[in-house]
Amino acid sequence: MISAFRAFILLVPVLTQVEFVRACEDGWSLNPATGMCYMDAVENKLSWVEAVRACERMNAQLAVLDNEEDNSFVKDLAMLMTAGRENVWIGAQNMDQQSITDFVWLGGAMVGPFTDWAEGEPNNLYNGTEHCLQLFWADDYEWNDQGCFKTECFVCQKPDQ
Ligand SMILES: [Ca+2]
Ligand SMILES: [Ca+2]
């Protein structure tokens, strides 16, 4: 629904004047601010590593939210996808335990300077076993470090076409 609506809005001006059209496949929503497409429906809950692989099977990757524009877009999307009641994996981890606060995005970039940690996070709870990054529904989808083996919803990304 979301992607079809957004695609329609984007297509209207193009019907009258030929220009480059940014669009996503069905089932993916375009963030017009950055040209990134995000999957807009939850299918199943997976561990963090399983979520990484599920995205790769879609020729995509678990979402890397390293800027305000994509982070706020995906937080809104995650709230809609999960009816405001489920955590959502995104693509950063600190399994190597450099420190409690140092996380690494898929692709190798350090998390920061942009961050959106929920209050008191990351806290590496449960005897220091929280090493994967998620949007935390109970804190308005701000960031939380969570145990990587928990099965959670997830959101994948791929560039627009
Ligand atoms: Ca940790
Ligand atoms: Ca935590």
Coordinates of N, CA, C and O and ligand atoms in Angstrom, one line a residue:
M1 N 0.8 -1.2 0.0 CA 0.0 0.0 0.0 C 0.9 1.3 0.0 O 0.7 2.1 -0.8
I2 N 1.8 1.3 0.9 CA 2.7 2.5 1.0 C 3.4 2.7 -0.2 O 3.5 3.8 -0.8
S3 N 4.1 1.7 -0.8 CA 4.9 1.8 -1.9 C 4.1 2.2 -3.1 O 4.5 3.0 -3.9
A4 N 2.9 1.6 -3.3 CA 2.1 2.0 -4.4 C 1.6 3.4 -4.4 O 1.7 4.1 -5.4
F5 N 1.3 3.9 -3.2 CA 0.9 5.3 -3.0 C 2.0 6.2 -3.3 O 1.9 7.2 -4.1
R6 N 3.2 5.9 -2.8 CA 4.3 6.7 -3.0 C 4.7 6.8 -4.5 O 5.1 7.8 -5.0
A7 N 4.7 5.6 -5.1 CA 5.0 5.5 -6.5 C 4.1 6.4 -7.3 O 4.5 7.1 -8.3
F8 N 2.8 6.3 -7.0 CA 1.8 7.1 -7.7 C 2.1 8.6 -7.6 O 2.1 9.4 -8.5
I9 N 2.4 9.1 -6.3 CA 2.7 10.5 -6.1 C 3.9 10.9 -6.9 O 4.0 12.0 -7.5
L10 N 4.9 10.0 -7.0 CA 6.1 10.3 -7.7 C 5.9 10.3 -9.2 O 6.5 11.1 -10.0
L11 N 5.0 9.5 -9.7 CA 4.8 9.3 -11.2 C 4.0 10.5 -11.7 O 4.1 10.8 -12.9
V12 N 3.1 11.1 -10.9 CA 2.2 12.1 -11.5 C 3.0 13.2 -12.3 O 2.6 13.5 -13.4
P13 N 4.0 13.9 -11.7 CA 4.7 14.9 -12.5 C 5.4 14.4 -13.7 O 5.6 15.1 -14.7
V14 N 5.8 13.1 -13.7 CA 6.6 12.5 -14.8 C 5.7 12.2 -16.0 O 6.2 12.1 -17.1
L15 N 4.4 12.0 -15.8 CA 3.5 11.7 -16.9 C 3.4 12.9 -17.8 O 3.2 12.8 -19.0
T16 N 3.7 14.1 -17.4 CA 3.6 15.3 -18.2 C 4.9 15.8 -18.7 O 5.0 16.5 -19.6
Q17 N 6.0 15.5 -17.9 CA 7.3 15.9 -18.4 C 8.3 14.8 -18.2 O 8.4 14.2 -17.1
V18 N 9.0 14.5 -19.2 CA 9.9 13.3 -19.2 C 11.1 13.7 -18.3 O 11.8 14.6 -18.5
E19 N 11.3 12.9 -17.3 CA 12.5 13.0 -16.4 C 12.7 11.7 -15.7 O 11.9 10.7 -15.8
F20 N 13.8 11.6 -15.1 CA 14.2 10.3 -14.4 C 13.3 10.0 -13.3 O 12.9 10.8 -12.5
V21 N 12.8 8.8 -13.3 CA 11.8 8.3 -12.3 C 12.5 7.4 -11.3 O 13.2 6.5 -11.6
R22 N 12.4 7.8 -10.1 CA 12.9 7.0 -9.0 C 11.7 6.1 -8.5 O 10.7 6.7 -8.2
A23 N 12.0 4.8 -8.4 CA 10.9 4.0 -8.0 C 11.5 2.7 -7.4 O 12.6 2.4 -7.6
C24 N 10.6 2.0 -6.6 CA 11.0 0.8 -5.9 C 10.1 -0.3 -6.5 O 9.0 -0.1 -7.0
E25 N 10.6 -1.6 -6.3 CA 9.8 -2.7 -6.6 C 8.5 -2.8 -5.8 O 8.5 -2.2 -4.7
D26 N 7.5 -3.5 -6.2 CA 6.4 -3.8 -5.3 C 6.8 -4.3 -4.0 O 7.6 -5.2 -4.0
G27 N 6.2 -3.9 -2.9 CA 6.5 -4.3 -1.6 C 7.7 -3.6 -1.0 O 8.1 -3.9 0.2
W28 N 8.2 -2.6 -1.7 CA 9.3 -1.7 -1.1 C 8.8 -0.3 -1.2 O 8.2 0.1 -2.1
S29 N 9.2 0.5 -0.2 CA 8.9 1.9 -0.1 C 10.1 2.8 -0.3 O 11.2 2.5 0.3
L30 N 9.9 3.8 -1.1 CA 11.0 4.7 -1.4 C 11.1 5.9 -0.4 O 10.1 6.5 -0.1
N31 N 12.3 6.1 0.1 CA 12.6 7.3 0.8 C 13.1 8.3 -0.2 O 14.2 8.3 -0.6
P32 N 12.2 9.3 -0.6 CA 12.6 10.2 -1.6 C 13.8 11.1 -1.2 O 14.5 11.6 -2.1
A33 N 14.0 11.2 0.0 CA 15.2 12.1 0.5 C 16.5 11.4 0.1 O 17.5 12.1 0.0
T34 N 16.6 10.1 0.1 CA 17.9 9.5 -0.1 C 17.9 8.5 -1.3 O 18.9 8.0 -1.7
G35 N 16.7 8.2 -1.9 CA 16.6 7.2 -3.0 C 16.8 5.8 -2.5 O 17.0 4.9 -3.4
M36 N 16.6 5.5 -1.3 CA 16.7 4.1 -0.8 C 15.3 3.5 -0.7 O 14.4 4.2 -0.3
C37 N 15.3 2.2 -1.0 CA 14.0 1.5 -0.9 C 14.1 0.5 0.3 O 15.1 -0.1 0.5
Y38 N 12.9 0.5 1.0 CA 12.9 -0.4 2.2 C 11.7 -1.3 2.0 O 10.6 -0.9 1.6
M39 N 11.9 -2.6 2.4 CA 10.7 -3.5 2.4 C 9.7 -3.1 3.4 O 10.0 -2.6 4.5
D40 N 8.4 -3.1 3.0 CA 7.4 -2.5 3.8 C 6.4 -3.4 4.4 O 5.3 -3.0 4.8
A41 N 6.8 -4.7 4.5 CA 5.9 -5.7 5.2 C 6.7 -6.7 6.0 O 7.8 -7.0 5.6
V42 N 6.2 -7.1 7.1 CA 6.9 -8.1 7.9 C 6.4 -9.5 7.5 O 5.2 -9.7 7.5
E43 N 7.3 -10.4 7.3 CA 6.9 -11.7 6.9 C 7.1 -12.7 8.1 O 6.2 -13.4 8.4
N44 N 8.2 -12.7 8.7 CA 8.5 -13.6 9.7 C 9.5 -13.0 10.7 O 10.1 -11.9 10.4
K45 N 9.7 -13.6 11.8 CA 10.7 -13.1 12.8 C 11.9 -14.1 12.7 O 11.8 -15.3 12.6
L46 N 13.1 -13.5 12.7 CA 14.3 -14.2 12.6 C 15.4 -13.7 13.6 O 15.3 -12.6 14.1
S47 N 16.4 -14.5 13.8 CA 17.6 -14.0 14.6 C 18.3 -12.9 13.7 O 18.0 -12.8 12.5
W48 N 19.2 -12.2 14.3 CA 19.8 -11.1 13.5 C 20.6 -11.7 12.3 O 20.5 -11.2 11.2
V49 N 21.4 -12.8 12.5 CA 22.2 -13.3 11.4 C 21.2 -13.9 10.4 O 21.5 -13.7 9.2
E50 N 20.1 -14.5 10.8 CA 19.2 -15.0 9.8 C 18.5 -13.9 9.0 O 18.3 -14.0 7.8
A51 N 18.3 -12.8 9.7 CA 17.8 -11.6 9.0 C 18.7 -11.0 8.0 O 18.3 -10.6 6.9
V52 N 20.0 -11.0 8.3 CA 21.0 -10.6 7.4 C 21.0 -11.4 6.1 O 21.0 -10.9 5.0
R53 N 20.9 -12.8 6.3 CA 20.8 -13.7 5.1 C 19.5 -13.6 4.4 O 19.5 -13.6 3.1
A54 N 18.4 -13.3 5.1 CA 17.1 -13.2 4.4 C 17.2 -12.0 3.5 O 16.7 -12.0 2.3
C55 N 17.8 -10.9 3.9 CA 17.9 -9.7 3.1 C 18.8 -10.0 1.9 O 18.4 -9.6 0.7
E56 N 19.9 -10.7 2.1 CA 20.8 -11.0 1.0 C 20.1 -11.8 -0.1 O 20.3 -11.7 -1.3
R57 N 19.2 -12.7 0.4 CA 18.5 -13.6 -0.6 C 17.5 -12.7 -1.5 O 17.1 -13.1 -2.6
M58 N 17.2 -11.5 -1.0 CA 16.4 -10.6 -1.8 C 17.2 -9.6 -2.5 O 16.7 -8.5 -2.9
N59 N 18.5 -9.9 -2.6 CA 19.5 -8.9 -3.2 C 19.4 -7.6 -2.5 O 19.5 -6.5 -3.2
A60 N 19.3 -7.6 -1.2 CA 19.2 -6.4 -0.4 C 20.1 -6.6 0.8 O 20.9 -7.6 0.8
Q61 N 20.1 -5.7 1.7 CA 20.8 -5.9 3.0 C 20.0 -5.3 4.1 O 19.1 -4.4 3.9
L62 N 20.3 -5.8 5.3 CA 19.6 -5.3 6.5 C 19.9 -3.8 6.6 O 21.0 -3.4 6.3
A63 N 18.9 -3.0 7.0 CA 18.9 -1.6 6.8 C 20.1 -1.0 7.6 O 20.3 -1.3 8.8
V64 N 20.8 -0.1 6.9 CA 21.9 0.7 7.5 C 21.4 2.1 7.7 O 21.3 2.9 6.7
L65 N 21.1 2.5 8.9 CA 20.4 3.8 9.1 C 21.4 4.8 9.7 O 21.4 5.1 10.9
D66 N 22.4 5.2 8.8 CA 23.5 6.0 9.3 C 23.3 7.5 9.1 O 24.2 8.3 9.1
N67 N 22.0 7.9 8.8 CA 21.7 9.3 8.7 C 20.3 9.5 9.2 O 19.4 8.6 9.2
E68 N 20.0 10.8 9.5 CA 18.7 11.2 10.1 C 17.6 10.9 9.1 O 16.5 10.4 9.5
E69 N 17.8 11.1 7.8 CA 16.7 11.0 6.8 C 16.2 9.5 6.8 O 15.0 9.2 6.8
D70 N 17.2 8.6 6.6 CA 16.8 7.2 6.5 C 16.3 6.7 7.9 O 15.4 5.9 7.9
N71 N 16.9 7.1 8.9 CA 16.5 6.6 10.3 C 15.1 7.0 10.6 O 14.3 6.1 11.0
S72 N 14.7 8.2 10.4 CA 13.4 8.7 10.7 C 12.4 8.0 9.8 O 11.3 7.6 10.2
F73 N 12.7 7.8 8.5 CA 11.8 7.2 7.5 C 11.6 5.7 7.9 O 10.4 5.3 8.0
V74 N 12.6 5.0 8.3 CA 12.4 3.6 8.6 C 11.8 3.4 10.0 O 11.0 2.5 10.2
K75 N 12.0 4.3 10.9 CA 11.3 4.3 12.2 C 9.8 4.4 12.0 O 9.0 3.6 12.5
D76 N 9.3 5.3 11.1 CA 7.9 5.4 10.8 C 7.4 4.2 10.1 O 6.3 3.7 10.4
L77 N 8.2 3.7 9.2 CA 7.8 2.5 8.4 C 7.7 1.3 9.4 O 6.8 0.5 9.3
A78 N 8.7 1.1 10.3 CA 8.7 0.0 11.3 C 7.4 0.1 12.2 O 6.8 -1.0 12.5
M79 N 7.1 1.3 12.5 CA 5.9 1.4 13.4 C 4.6 0.9 12.6 O 3.8 0.2 13.2
L80 N 4.5 1.3 11.3 CA 3.4 0.8 10.5 C 3.5 -0.7 10.3 O 2.4 -1.4 10.4
M81 N 4.6 -1.2 10.0 CA 4.8 -2.6 9.6 C 4.4 -3.5 10.8 O 3.9 -4.6 10.6
T82 N 4.7 -3.0 12.0 CA 4.5 -3.9 13.2 C 3.4 -3.4 14.1 O 3.2 -3.9 15.2
A83 N 2.5 -2.5 13.6 CA 1.4 -1.9 14.3 C 1.9 -1.4 15.7 O 1.2 -1.5 16.7
G84 N 3.2 -0.9 15.7 CA 3.7 -0.3 16.9 C 4.0 -1.3 18.0 O 4.2 -0.9 19.2
R85 N 4.2 -2.6 17.7 CA 4.3 -3.6 18.8 C 5.4 -4.6 18.7 O 5.5 -5.6 19.4
E86 N 6.3 -4.4 17.7 CA 7.4 -5.3 17.5 C 8.8 -4.6 17.3 O 8.8 -3.6 16.7
N87 N 9.8 -5.2 17.9 CA 11.2 -4.7 17.6 C 11.6 -5.1 16.2 O 11.0 -6.0 15.6
V88 N 12.5 -4.3 15.6 CA 12.9 -4.5 14.2 C 14.4 -4.5 14.1 O 15.0 -3.4 14.4
W89 N 15.0 -5.6 13.7 CA 16.5 -5.6 13.5 C 16.9 -4.6 12.4 O 16.2 -4.5 11.4
I90 N 18.0 -3.9 12.6 CA 18.7 -3.2 11.6 C 20.2 -3.6 11.6 O 20.6 -4.4 12.4
G91 N 20.9 -3.1 10.6 CA 22.2 -3.8 10.2 C 23.4 -3.3 10.9 O 24.4 -2.9 10.2
A92 N 23.5 -3.4 12.2 CA 24.7 -3.1 13.0 C 24.9 -4.1 14.1 O 23.9 -4.6 14.7
Q93 N 26.1 -4.3 14.5 CA 26.4 -5.3 15.6 C 27.8 -4.9 16.3 O 28.6 -4.2 15.7
N94 N 28.0 -5.4 17.5 CA 29.3 -5.3 18.1 C 29.7 -6.7 18.7 O 30.1 -6.7 19.9
M95 N 29.6 -7.7 17.9 CA 29.9 -9.1 18.4 C 31.3 -9.2 18.9 O 31.6 -10.1 19.7
D96 N 32.2 -8.4 18.3 CA 33.6 -8.5 18.7 C 33.9 -7.8 20.0 O 35.0 -7.8 20.5
Q97 N 32.9 -7.1 20.5 CA 33.0 -6.4 21.8 C 34.2 -5.5 21.9 O 35.0 -5.5 22.9
Q98 N 34.3 -4.6 20.9 CA 35.3 -3.5 21.0 C 35.0 -2.7 22.3 O 35.9 -2.4 23.0
S99 N 33.8 -2.4 22.5 CA 33.3 -1.8 23.7 C 31.8 -1.9 23.7 O 31.2 -2.3 22.7
I100 N 31.2 -1.5 24.8 CA 29.8 -1.6 24.9 C 29.1 -0.7 23.8 O 28.1 -1.0 23.2
T101 N 29.7 0.5 23.6 CA 29.1 1.5 22.8 C 29.5 1.5 21.3 O 28.8 2.1 20.5
D102 N 30.6 0.8 21.0 CA 31.0 0.8 19.6 C 30.4 -0.3 18.8 O 30.6 -1.4 19.0
F103 N 29.6 0.2 17.8 CA 28.9 -0.8 16.9 C 29.4 -0.5 15.5 O 29.9 0.5 15.1
V104 N 29.2 -1.6 14.6 CA 29.7 -1.5 13.2 C 28.5 -1.8 12.3 O 27.8 -2.8 12.5
W105 N 28.3 -1.0 11.3 CA 27.3 -1.2 10.3 C 27.8 -2.3 9.4 O 29.0 -2.5 9.1
L106 N 26.8 -3.0 8.7 CA 27.1 -3.9 7.7 C 27.9 -3.1 6.6 O 27.5 -2.0 6.3
G107 N 29.0 -3.7 6.1 CA 29.8 -2.9 5.2 C 31.1 -2.4 5.9 O 32.0 -2.0 5.2
G108 N 31.0 -2.3 7.2 CA 32.3 -2.0 8.0 C 32.4 -0.7 8.6 O 33.4 -0.4 9.3
A109 N 31.5 0.3 8.3 CA 31.6 1.6 8.9 C 31.2 1.6 10.4 O 30.3 0.9 10.7
M110 N 31.9 2.4 11.2 CA 31.5 2.5 12.6 C 30.2 3.2 12.7 O 29.9 4.1 11.9
V111 N 29.4 2.9 13.6 CA 28.2 3.6 13.9 C 28.5 4.9 14.6 O 29.3 5.0 15.5
G112 N 28.0 6.0 14.0 CA 28.3 7.3 14.5 C 29.0 8.2 13.4 O 29.5 7.6 12.5
P113 N 29.0 9.5 13.5 CA 28.4 10.2 14.7 C 26.9 10.2 14.8 O 26.4 10.4 15.9
F114 N 26.2 10.0 13.7 CA 24.7 9.9 13.9 C 24.3 8.6 14.7 O 24.7 7.5 14.3
T115 N 23.6 8.8 15.8 CA 23.0 7.7 16.5 C 21.6 8.1 17.0 O 21.3 9.2 17.0
D116 N 20.9 7.1 17.4 CA 19.5 7.3 17.9 C 19.2 6.4 19.0 O 18.1 5.8 19.1
W117 N 20.1 6.2 20.0 CA 19.9 5.3 21.1 C 18.8 5.7 22.0 O 18.6 6.9 22.3
A118 N 18.0 4.8 22.4 CA 17.0 5.0 23.4 C 17.7 5.3 24.7 O 18.9 5.0 24.9
E119 N 17.0 6.0 25.6 CA 17.6 6.4 26.9 C 18.2 5.1 27.6 O 17.5 4.1 27.7
G120 N 19.4 5.2 28.0 CA 20.1 4.1 28.8 C 20.7 3.1 27.9 O 21.3 2.1 28.4
E121 N 20.5 3.2 26.5 CA 21.1 2.2 25.6 C 22.3 2.8 24.9 O 22.4 4.0 24.8
P122 N 23.3 2.0 24.4 CA 23.3 0.6 24.6 C 23.7 0.2 26.0 O 24.6 0.8 26.6
N123 N 23.1 -0.9 26.6 CA 23.5 -1.3 27.9 C 24.0 -2.7 28.0 O 24.4 -3.1 29.1
N124 N 24.1 -3.4 26.9 CA 24.8 -4.7 26.9 C 24.3 -5.6 28.0 O 25.1 -6.2 28.8
L125 N 23.0 -5.7 28.2 CA 22.4 -6.4 29.3 C 22.6 -7.9 29.2 O 23.2 -8.4 28.3
Y126 N 22.0 -8.6 30.2 CA 22.1 -10.1 30.3 C 23.5 -10.6 30.2 O 23.9 -11.4 29.3
N127 N 24.3 -10.2 31.2 CA 25.7 -10.7 31.3 C 26.5 -10.3 30.0 O 27.4 -11.0 29.6
G128 N 26.2 -9.1 29.5 CA 26.9 -8.6 28.3 C 26.7 -9.4 27.1 O 27.7 -9.7 26.4
T129 N 25.5 -9.8 26.8 CA 25.2 -10.6 25.6 C 24.4 -9.9 24.5 O 23.9 -10.5 23.6
E130 N 24.2 -8.5 24.7 CA 23.4 -7.8 23.7 C 24.4 -7.2 22.7 O 25.0 -6.2 22.9
H131 N 24.5 -7.8 21.5 CA 25.4 -7.3 20.5 C 24.8 -7.0 19.1 O 25.6 -6.8 18.2
C132 N 23.5 -6.9 19.0 CA 22.9 -6.6 17.7 C 21.9 -5.4 17.9 O 21.3 -5.3 18.9
L133 N 21.8 -4.6 16.8 CA 21.1 -3.3 16.9 C 19.7 -3.5 16.4 O 19.5 -4.2 15.3
Q134 N 18.7 -2.9 17.1 CA 17.3 -3.0 16.7 C 16.6 -1.7 17.0 O 17.1 -0.9 17.8
L135 N 15.5 -1.5 16.3 CA 14.6 -0.4 16.6 C 13.7 -1.0 17.7 O 13.0 -2.0 17.5
F136 N 13.6 -0.2 18.8 CA 12.9 -0.7 20.0 C 11.5 -0.1 20.2 O 11.4 1.1 20.4
W137 N 10.5 -1.0 19.9 CA 9.1 -0.4 19.8 C 8.7 0.3 21.1 O 8.0 1.3 21.0
A138 N 9.1 -0.2 22.3 CA 8.7 0.4 23.5 C 9.3 1.8 23.8 O 8.8 2.5 24.7
D139 N 10.3 2.2 23.0 CA 10.9 3.5 23.1 C 10.8 4.2 21.8 O 11.7 4.8 21.3
D140 N 9.6 4.2 21.2 CA 9.3 4.9 19.9 C 10.3 4.5 18.8 O 10.6 5.4 18.0
Y141 N 10.7 3.3 18.8 CA 11.6 2.8 17.8 C 13.0 3.4 17.7 O 13.7 3.4 16.7
E142 N 13.4 4.0 18.9 CA 14.8 4.4 19.0 C 15.6 3.1 19.2 O 15.1 2.0 19.3
W143 N 16.9 3.3 19.2 CA 17.8 2.1 19.1 C 18.1 1.4 20.4 O 18.2 2.1 21.4
N144 N 18.2 0.1 20.3 CA 18.5 -0.8 21.5 C 19.5 -1.9 21.0 O 19.4 -2.4 19.9
D145 N 20.5 -2.2 21.9 CA 21.2 -3.4 21.6 C 20.5 -4.6 22.3 O 20.0 -4.5 23.4
Q146 N 20.4 -5.7 21.5 CA 19.6 -6.8 21.9 C 20.4 -8.1 21.6 O 21.3 -8.1 20.8
G147 N 20.0 -9.1 22.3 CA 20.7 -10.4 22.1 C 20.4 -10.9 20.6 O 19.3 -10.9 20.2
C148 N 21.5 -11.3 19.9 CA 21.4 -11.5 18.5 C 20.6 -12.7 18.1 O 20.1 -12.9 17.0
F149 N 20.4 -13.7 19.1 CA 19.7 -14.9 18.8 C 18.2 -14.7 19.0 O 17.4 -15.6 18.7
K150 N 17.7 -13.6 19.5 CA 16.3 -13.4 19.7 C 15.7 -13.3 18.3 O 16.3 -12.8 17.3
T151 N 14.5 -13.8 18.1 CA 13.8 -13.7 16.8 C 12.9 -12.5 16.8 O 12.1 -12.3 17.7
E152 N 13.2 -11.6 15.8 CA 12.6 -10.3 15.8 C 12.2 -10.0 14.3 O 12.7 -10.7 13.4
C153 N 11.3 -9.0 14.1 CA 11.1 -8.5 12.8 C 12.3 -7.8 12.3 O 13.3 -7.6 13.0
F154 N 12.4 -7.5 11.0 CA 13.6 -6.9 10.4 C 13.2 -6.1 9.2 O 12.1 -6.4 8.6
V155 N 14.0 -5.2 8.8 CA 13.8 -4.4 7.5 C 15.0 -4.4 6.7 O 16.1 -4.1 7.1
C156 N 14.8 -4.8 5.4 CA 15.9 -4.8 4.4 C 15.9 -3.5 3.6 O 14.8 -2.9 3.5
Q157 N 17.0 -3.2 2.9 CA 17.0 -2.0 2.0 C 17.7 -2.4 0.7 O 18.5 -3.4 0.7
K158 N 17.4 -1.7 -0.3 CA 18.1 -1.8 -1.6 C 18.0 -0.4 -2.3 O 17.0 0.3 -2.1
P159 N 19.0 -0.1 -3.1 CA 18.8 1.2 -3.8 C 17.7 1.2 -4.8 O 17.2 0.1 -5.2
D160 N 17.2 2.4 -5.1 CA 16.0 2.5 -6.1 C 16.5 2.1 -7.5 O 17.7 1.9 -7.7
Q161 N 15.6 1.9 -8.4 CA 15.9 1.4 -9.7 C 16.1 2.5 -10.7 O 15.6 3.5 -10.6
Ligands
CA1 CA 27.2 -5.6 23.1
CA2 CA 19.9 -3.1 25.4

